[in-house]
PDB file of C-alpha atoms in Angstrom:
ATOM      1  CA  MET A 285     -35.287  69.454  19.112  1.00 54.00           C
ATOM      2  CA  PHE A 286     -37.689  67.018  18.093  1.00 58.00           C
ATOM      3  CA  SER A 287     -40.474  69.808  19.005  1.00 65.00           C
ATOM      4  CA  ASN A 288     -39.870  72.179  16.438  1.00 73.00           C
ATOM      5  CA  LEU A 289     -40.355  69.421  13.690  1.00 71.00           C
ATOM      6  CA  SER A 290     -44.405  68.581  11.791  1.00 80.00           C
ATOM      7  CA  GLY A 291     -46.380  66.307  12.441  1.00 78.00           C
ATOM      8  CA  ASN A 292     -45.319  64.083   9.406  1.00 83.00           C
ATOM      9  CA  ALA A 293     -41.785  64.953  10.042  1.00 83.00           C
ATOM     10  CA  GLN A 294     -42.014  63.062  13.671  1.00 82.00           C
ATOM     11  CA  ARG A 295     -43.465  60.146  12.178  1.00 86.00           C
ATOM     12  CA  ALA A 296     -41.161  59.909   9.958  1.00 87.00           C
ATOM     13  CA  LEU A 297     -38.354  60.172  12.039  1.00 85.00           C
ATOM     14  CA  ALA A 298     -40.046  57.707  14.482  1.00 86.00           C
ATOM     15  CA  LEU A 299     -40.393  55.482  11.386  1.00 89.00           C
ATOM     16  CA  GLY A 300     -37.020  55.525  11.156  1.00 90.00           C
ATOM     17  CA  LEU A 301     -35.736  55.013  14.515  1.00 90.00           C
ATOM     18  CA  LEU A 302     -38.244  51.752  14.336  1.00 90.00           C
ATOM     19  CA  ALA A 303     -36.412  50.573  11.290  1.00 91.00           C
ATOM     20  CA  LEU A 304     -33.041  51.400  12.581  1.00 90.00           C
ATOM     21  CA  LEU A 305     -34.325  49.411  16.035  1.00 88.00           C
ATOM     22  CA  LEU A 306     -35.794  46.518  13.740  1.00 86.00           C
ATOM     23  CA  LEU A 307     -32.312  46.174  11.397  1.00 86.00           C
ATOM     24  CA  VAL A 308     -30.390  46.160  15.230  1.00 86.00           C
ATOM     25  CA  VAL A 309     -32.538  42.956  16.382  1.00 81.00           C
ATOM     26  CA  VAL A 310     -31.958  41.627  13.197  1.00 79.00           C
ATOM     27  CA  MET A 311     -28.784  42.290  12.726  1.00 83.00           C
ATOM     28  CA  LEU A 312     -27.981  40.806  16.736  1.00 83.00           C
ATOM     29  CA  LEU A 313     -30.607  38.383  16.670  1.00 82.00           C
ATOM     30  CA  VAL A 314     -31.913  36.809  13.618  1.00 78.00           C
ATOM     31  CA  LEU A 315     -28.706  36.863  11.745  1.00 79.00           C
ATOM     32  CA  PRO A 316     -27.212  34.989  14.375  1.00 82.00           C
ATOM     33  CA  LEU A 317     -29.788  32.710  14.467  1.00 82.00           C
ATOM     34  CA  ARG A 318     -29.747  31.909  10.914  1.00 84.00           C
ATOM     35  CA  ASN A 319     -25.794  31.114  10.404  1.00 84.00           C
ATOM     36  CA  ALA A 320     -26.299  28.881  13.156  1.00 85.00           C
ATOM     37  CA  PHE A 321     -29.344  27.118  11.917  1.00 85.00           C
ATOM     38  CA  SER A 322     -26.611  27.259   8.361  1.00 87.00           C
ATOM     39  CA  ALA A 323     -23.843  25.249  10.049  1.00 87.00           C
ATOM     40  CA  SER A 324     -26.474  22.794  12.136  1.00 87.00           C
ATOM     41  CA  ASP A 325     -28.000  21.746   7.882  1.00 88.00           C
ATOM     42  CA  GLU A 326     -24.404  21.249   7.036  1.00 90.00           C
ATOM     43  CA  ARG A 327     -23.882  19.177   9.896  1.00 91.00           C
ATOM     44  CA  ILE A 328     -26.805  17.306   9.487  1.00 91.00           C
ATOM     45  CA  ALA A 329     -25.926  16.499   6.006  1.00 92.00           C
ATOM     46  CA  GLU A 330     -22.362  15.216   6.866  1.00 93.00           C
ATOM     47  CA  LEU A 331     -23.756  13.135   9.350  1.00 92.00           C
ATOM     48  CA  GLN A 332     -26.778  11.650   6.863  1.00 93.00           C
ATOM     49  CA  PHE A 333     -23.554  11.022   4.553  1.00 93.00           C
ATOM     50  CA  ARG A 334     -21.628   8.799   7.460  1.00 91.00           C
ATOM     51  CA  LEU A 335     -24.211   7.115   8.403  1.00 90.00           C
ATOM     52  CA  GLN A 336     -25.420   5.660   4.682  1.00 91.00           C
ATOM     53  CA  LYS A 337     -21.604   5.026   4.506  1.00 89.00           C
ATOM     54  CA  TYR A 338     -21.712   3.662   7.619  1.00 86.00           C
ATOM     55  CA  SER A 339     -25.129   0.973   6.546  1.00 87.00           C
ATOM     56  CA  THR A 340     -22.994   0.301   3.640  1.00 86.00           C
ATOM     57  CA  LEU A 341     -20.047  -0.932   5.448  1.00 82.00           C
ATOM     58  CA  ALA A 342     -22.747  -2.839   8.753  1.00 83.00           C
ATOM     59  CA  GLY A 343     -24.624  -4.506   4.952  1.00 83.00           C
ATOM     60  CA  ARG A 344     -21.008  -5.851   3.739  1.00 84.00           C
ATOM     61  CA  GLN A 345     -20.624  -7.128   7.116  1.00 83.00           C
ATOM     62  CA  THR A 346     -21.244 -10.915   6.592  1.00 83.00           C
ATOM     63  CA  GLN A 347     -18.715 -10.669   3.225  1.00 84.00           C
ATOM     64  CA  ILE A 348     -15.996  -9.092   5.299  1.00 80.00           C
ATOM     65  CA  ARG A 349     -16.243 -11.857   7.714  1.00 81.00           C
ATOM     66  CA  ALA A 350     -16.179 -14.513   5.331  1.00 83.00           C
ATOM     67  CA  GLU A 351     -12.997 -12.510   4.081  1.00 79.00           C
ATOM     68  CA  LEU A 352     -11.348 -12.694   7.366  1.00 75.00           C
ATOM     69  CA  GLU A 353     -12.040 -15.694   8.064  1.00 78.00           C
ATOM     70  CA  ALA A 354     -10.770 -17.344   4.116  1.00 76.00           C
ATOM     71  CA  LEU A 355      -7.462 -14.821   4.783  1.00 69.00           C
ATOM     72  CA  LEU A 356      -6.831 -16.589   8.780  1.00 67.00           C
ATOM     73  CA  GLN A 357      -7.224 -20.290   7.574  1.00 71.00           C
ATOM     74  CA  GLN A 358      -4.763 -19.117   4.803  1.00 64.00           C
ATOM     75  CA  ASP A 359      -2.482 -17.599   7.120  1.00 59.00           C
ATOM     76  CA  SER A 360      -2.677 -20.270   9.410  1.00 57.00           C
ATOM     77  CA  SER A 361      -1.788 -22.418   6.606  1.00 59.00           C
ATOM     78  CA  GLY A 362       1.808 -20.743   5.819  1.00 64.00           C
ATOM     79  CA  GLU A 363       2.589 -21.524   2.887  1.00 73.00           C
ATOM     80  CA  GLU A 364       3.137 -17.916   1.905  1.00 79.00           C
ATOM     81  CA  LEU A 365       6.211 -17.878   4.549  1.00 83.00           C
ATOM     82  CA  LEU A 366       9.293 -19.734   4.501  1.00 83.00           C
ATOM     83  CA  GLY A 367       9.688 -22.478   6.610  1.00 80.00           C
ATOM     84  CA  GLY A 368      12.413 -23.173   8.984  1.00 81.00           C
ATOM     85  CA  ALA A 369      12.986 -23.559  12.773  1.00 83.00           C
ATOM     86  CA  SER A 370      15.449 -20.849  12.879  1.00 87.00           C
ATOM     87  CA  THR A 371      16.729 -17.744  10.502  1.00 87.00           C
ATOM     88  CA  ALA A 372      19.442 -20.069   9.920  1.00 89.00           C
ATOM     89  CA  ILE A 373      17.162 -22.603   8.905  1.00 90.00           C
ATOM     90  CA  ALA A 374      14.879 -20.605   6.885  1.00 89.00           C
ATOM     91  CA  GLY A 375      17.846 -18.952   4.930  1.00 89.00           C
ATOM     92  CA  ALA A 376      18.951 -22.039   3.931  1.00 91.00           C
ATOM     93  CA  ASN A 377      15.872 -22.774   2.653  1.00 90.00           C
ATOM     94  CA  LEU A 378      15.769 -20.139   0.705  1.00 90.00           C
ATOM     95  CA  GLN A 379      18.653 -20.147  -0.761  1.00 92.00           C
ATOM     96  CA  ALA A 380      18.013 -24.281  -1.449  1.00 92.00           C
ATOM     97  CA  LEU A 381      14.287 -22.530  -3.330  1.00 92.00           C
ATOM     98  CA  LEU A 382      16.291 -20.135  -5.508  1.00 92.00           C
ATOM     99  CA  LYS A 383      19.094 -22.449  -6.477  1.00 94.00           C
ATOM    100  CA  GLN A 384      16.234 -24.707  -7.735  1.00 94.00           C
ATOM    101  CA  VAL A 385      14.455 -22.014  -9.826  1.00 93.00           C
ATOM    102  CA  VAL A 386      17.845 -20.879 -11.512  1.00 94.00           C
ATOM    103  CA  GLN A 387      18.409 -24.733 -11.985  1.00 94.00           C
ATOM    104  CA  GLN A 388      14.972 -25.432 -13.872  1.00 93.00           C
ATOM    105  CA  ALA A 389      15.630 -22.530 -15.677  1.00 92.00           C
ATOM    106  CA  GLY A 390      18.279 -22.888 -17.389  1.00 92.00           C
ATOM    107  CA  GLY A 391      21.000 -20.653 -15.549  1.00 92.00           C
ATOM    108  CA  ARG A 392      23.979 -21.203 -13.982  1.00 93.00           C
ATOM    109  CA  LEU A 393      24.145 -20.012  -9.822  1.00 92.00           C
ATOM    110  CA  GLU A 394      27.595 -18.899  -9.039  1.00 93.00           C
ATOM    111  CA  SER A 395      26.823 -17.356  -5.866  1.00 92.00           C
ATOM    112  CA  THR A 396      24.609 -16.846  -2.722  1.00 92.00           C
ATOM    113  CA  GLN A 397      24.958 -14.336   0.468  1.00 93.00           C
ATOM    114  CA  ALA A 398      22.638 -14.327   3.327  1.00 91.00           C
ATOM    115  CA  LEU A 399      22.009 -11.460   4.970  1.00 91.00           C
ATOM    116  CA  PRO A 400      21.102 -10.160   8.183  1.00 91.00           C
ATOM    117  CA  GLU A 401      17.478 -10.486   9.162  1.00 89.00           C
ATOM    118  CA  VAL A 402      14.976  -7.967   9.689  1.00 89.00           C
ATOM    119  CA  LEU A 403      11.999  -7.701  12.162  1.00 89.00           C
ATOM    120  CA  GLN A 404       8.998  -6.548  10.935  1.00 83.00           C
ATOM    121  CA  GLY A 405       6.545  -6.840  13.462  1.00 81.00           C
ATOM    122  CA  ALA A 406       5.819 -10.706  14.241  1.00 81.00           C
ATOM    123  CA  MET A 407       7.601 -11.847  11.008  1.00 85.00           C
ATOM    124  CA  GLU A 408      10.620 -11.762  10.164  1.00 90.00           C
ATOM    125  CA  ARG A 409      12.654 -11.074   6.778  1.00 91.00           C
ATOM    126  CA  ILE A 410      14.725 -13.658   5.509  1.00 91.00           C
ATOM    127  CA  ALA A 411      17.029 -12.310   2.122  1.00 93.00           C
ATOM    128  CA  ILE A 412      19.840 -13.656  -0.137  1.00 93.00           C
ATOM    129  CA  ARG A 413      22.252 -12.470  -2.883  1.00 96.00           C
ATOM    130  CA  ALA A 414      22.649 -13.841  -5.107  1.00 94.00           C
ATOM    131  CA  GLN A 415      24.548 -13.930  -8.494  1.00 95.00           C
ATOM    132  CA  PHE A 416      23.502 -16.267 -11.586  1.00 94.00           C
ATOM    133  CA  SER A 417      24.261 -16.253 -15.237  1.00 93.00           C
ATOM    134  CA  GLY A 418      22.498 -17.312 -17.991  1.00 93.00           C
ATOM    135  CA  ASN A 419      20.546 -16.462 -21.668  1.00 93.00           C
ATOM    136  CA  ILE A 420      17.540 -13.819 -21.492  1.00 92.00           C
ATOM    137  CA  GLU A 421      14.843 -16.675 -21.484  1.00 94.00           C
ATOM    138  CA  ALA A 422      16.872 -18.071 -18.307  1.00 92.00           C
ATOM    139  CA  LEU A 423      16.041 -15.029 -16.583  1.00 93.00           C
ATOM    140  CA  GLN A 424      12.717 -14.702 -17.449  1.00 94.00           C
ATOM    141  CA  GLN A 425      11.857 -17.724 -16.203  1.00 94.00           C
ATOM    142  CA  VAL A 426      13.880 -17.304 -12.994  1.00 93.00           C
ATOM    143  CA  LEU A 427      11.703 -14.328 -12.534  1.00 93.00           C
ATOM    144  CA  HIS A 428       8.547 -16.065 -13.048  1.00 93.00           C
ATOM    145  CA  GLY A 429       9.910 -18.826 -10.662  1.00 91.00           C
ATOM    146  CA  ILE A 430      10.344 -16.347  -8.364  1.00 89.00           C
ATOM    147  CA  GLU A 431       6.582 -14.287  -8.250  1.00 88.00           C
ATOM    148  CA  PHE A 432       4.254 -17.284  -8.944  1.00 86.00           C
ATOM    149  CA  ARG A 433       5.728 -19.883  -6.385  1.00 82.00           C
ATOM    150  CA  LYS A 434       5.112 -20.193  -3.002  1.00 83.00           C
ATOM    151  CA  PRO A 435       6.204 -19.135  -0.589  1.00 86.00           C
ATOM    152  CA  LEU A 436       5.724 -15.837  -1.545  1.00 86.00           C
ATOM    153  CA  LEU A 437       9.333 -13.997  -1.997  1.00 89.00           C
ATOM    154  CA  PHE A 438      10.190 -11.027  -3.123  1.00 90.00           C
ATOM    155  CA  ILE A 439      13.194  -9.085  -5.427  1.00 91.00           C
ATOM    156  CA  ASP A 440      14.674  -6.345  -3.493  1.00 90.00           C
ATOM    157  CA  LYS A 441      17.285  -5.441  -6.349  1.00 93.00           C
ATOM    158  CA  MET A 442      18.334  -6.715  -9.263  1.00 94.00           C
ATOM    159  CA  GLU A 443      20.923  -5.533 -11.718  1.00 94.00           C
ATOM    160  CA  VAL A 444      21.463  -6.895 -15.215  1.00 93.00           C
ATOM    161  CA  ARG A 445      24.921  -7.263 -16.980  1.00 92.00           C
ATOM    162  CA  ILE A 446      25.342  -8.749 -20.562  1.00 90.00           C
ATOM    163  CA  LYS A 447      28.521 -10.913 -19.630  1.00 82.00           C
ATOM    164  CA  ARG A 448      31.520 -10.296 -21.867  1.00 77.00           C
ATOM    165  CA  VAL A 449      32.520 -13.186 -23.644  1.00 66.00           C
ATOM    166  CA  ARG A 450      35.532 -13.307 -26.107  1.00 65.00           C
ATOM    167  CA  ARG A 451      34.196 -14.342 -29.774  1.00 60.00           C
ATOM    168  CA  SER A 452      34.544 -13.026 -33.290  1.00 58.00           C
ATOM    169  CA  ARG A 453      31.944 -10.487 -34.182  1.00 59.00           C
ATOM    170  CA  ILE A 454      30.114 -12.502 -36.713  1.00 55.00           C
ATOM    171  CA  ALA A 455      29.792 -15.509 -33.968  1.00 55.00           C
ATOM    172  CA  GLN A 456      28.695 -12.359 -31.755  1.00 53.00           C
ATOM    173  CA  GLN A 457      26.043 -11.926 -34.866  1.00 56.00           C
ATOM    174  CA  GLU A 458      24.951 -15.806 -34.568  1.00 53.00           C
ATOM    175  CA  LEU A 459      24.050 -15.650 -31.149  1.00 52.00           C
ATOM    176  CA  GLY A 460      21.688 -12.888 -30.773  1.00 52.00           C
ATOM    177  CA  ALA A 461      19.239 -13.981 -28.040  1.00 53.00           C
ATOM    178  CA  GLY A 462      21.972 -16.607 -26.704  1.00 65.00           C
ATOM    179  CA  GLN A 463      23.933 -14.206 -25.270  1.00 86.00           C
ATOM    180  CA  GLN A 464      25.037 -14.671 -21.363  1.00 91.00           C
ATOM    181  CA  LEU A 465      23.942 -11.999 -18.855  1.00 91.00           C
ATOM    182  CA  SER A 466      25.401 -12.033 -15.336  1.00 92.00           C
ATOM    183  CA  VAL A 467      22.267 -10.905 -13.112  1.00 93.00           C
ATOM    184  CA  SER A 468      22.432 -10.338  -9.571  1.00 94.00           C
ATOM    185  CA  LEU A 469      19.713 -10.051  -7.079  1.00 94.00           C
ATOM    186  CA  GLN A 470      18.216  -9.453  -3.797  1.00 95.00           C
ATOM    187  CA  VAL A 471      15.362 -12.113  -2.759  1.00 93.00           C
ATOM    188  CA  SER A 472      13.703 -11.490   0.226  1.00 91.00           C
ATOM    189  CA  GLY A 473      10.810 -13.509   2.163  1.00 90.00           C
ATOM    190  CA  PHE A 474       9.214 -14.018   5.376  1.00 89.00           C
ATOM    191  CA  ARG A 475       8.776 -16.284   7.622  1.00 87.00           C
ATOM    192  CA  ARG A 476       6.477 -16.403  11.259  1.00 83.00           C
ATOM    193  CA  LEU A 477       8.555 -15.542  14.523  1.00 79.00           C
ATOM    194  CA  GLU A 478       8.234 -18.691  16.903  1.00 70.00           C
ATOM    195  CA  ALA A 479       5.476 -17.653  20.255  1.00 53.00           C
ATOM    196  CA  GLU A 480       8.238 -17.578  23.280  1.00 44.00           C
ATOM    197  CA  GLY A 481       7.048 -19.371  25.954  1.00 38.00           C
TER     198      GLY A 481
END
């Protein structure tokens, strides 16, 4: 079949077959190798990024250790936690603390109720529900007193209503900022569980 072709046609056919063979070799060998090298380059870039990140963290190791030591010392002091040898004592301490904050703000504590404690790891969440009355300034001072004091206290829920007082319209207009508010809030703090042993 190929013997009928002229010399030039046979050479062209041979060159075409050789080119086809080279193309197949390239497709089967070279392209997969190139793809593998490309994937390796991406992996190398990712590992270099990680190495840089870990090197940065390793450089901050002494700073992080110093911060950890400060936190451990602060934690061992326990001033951020409610005091008390038992849940009941810690709850009573929380009630007394809230009563003090409300009275200092010029409010009147009307009721408190202890809520069930909740275990959270090595800590116990102590919560109370309280209701007090006072004007807007008293509310602001109570919120400030809770937020910026030790032990750390959290306001979980709060409801504020204007207290309805029977007065004439003129007296209400004169009262203005002195309106009485009825505030109901749920305050919680944490107590470290004592190690049993």
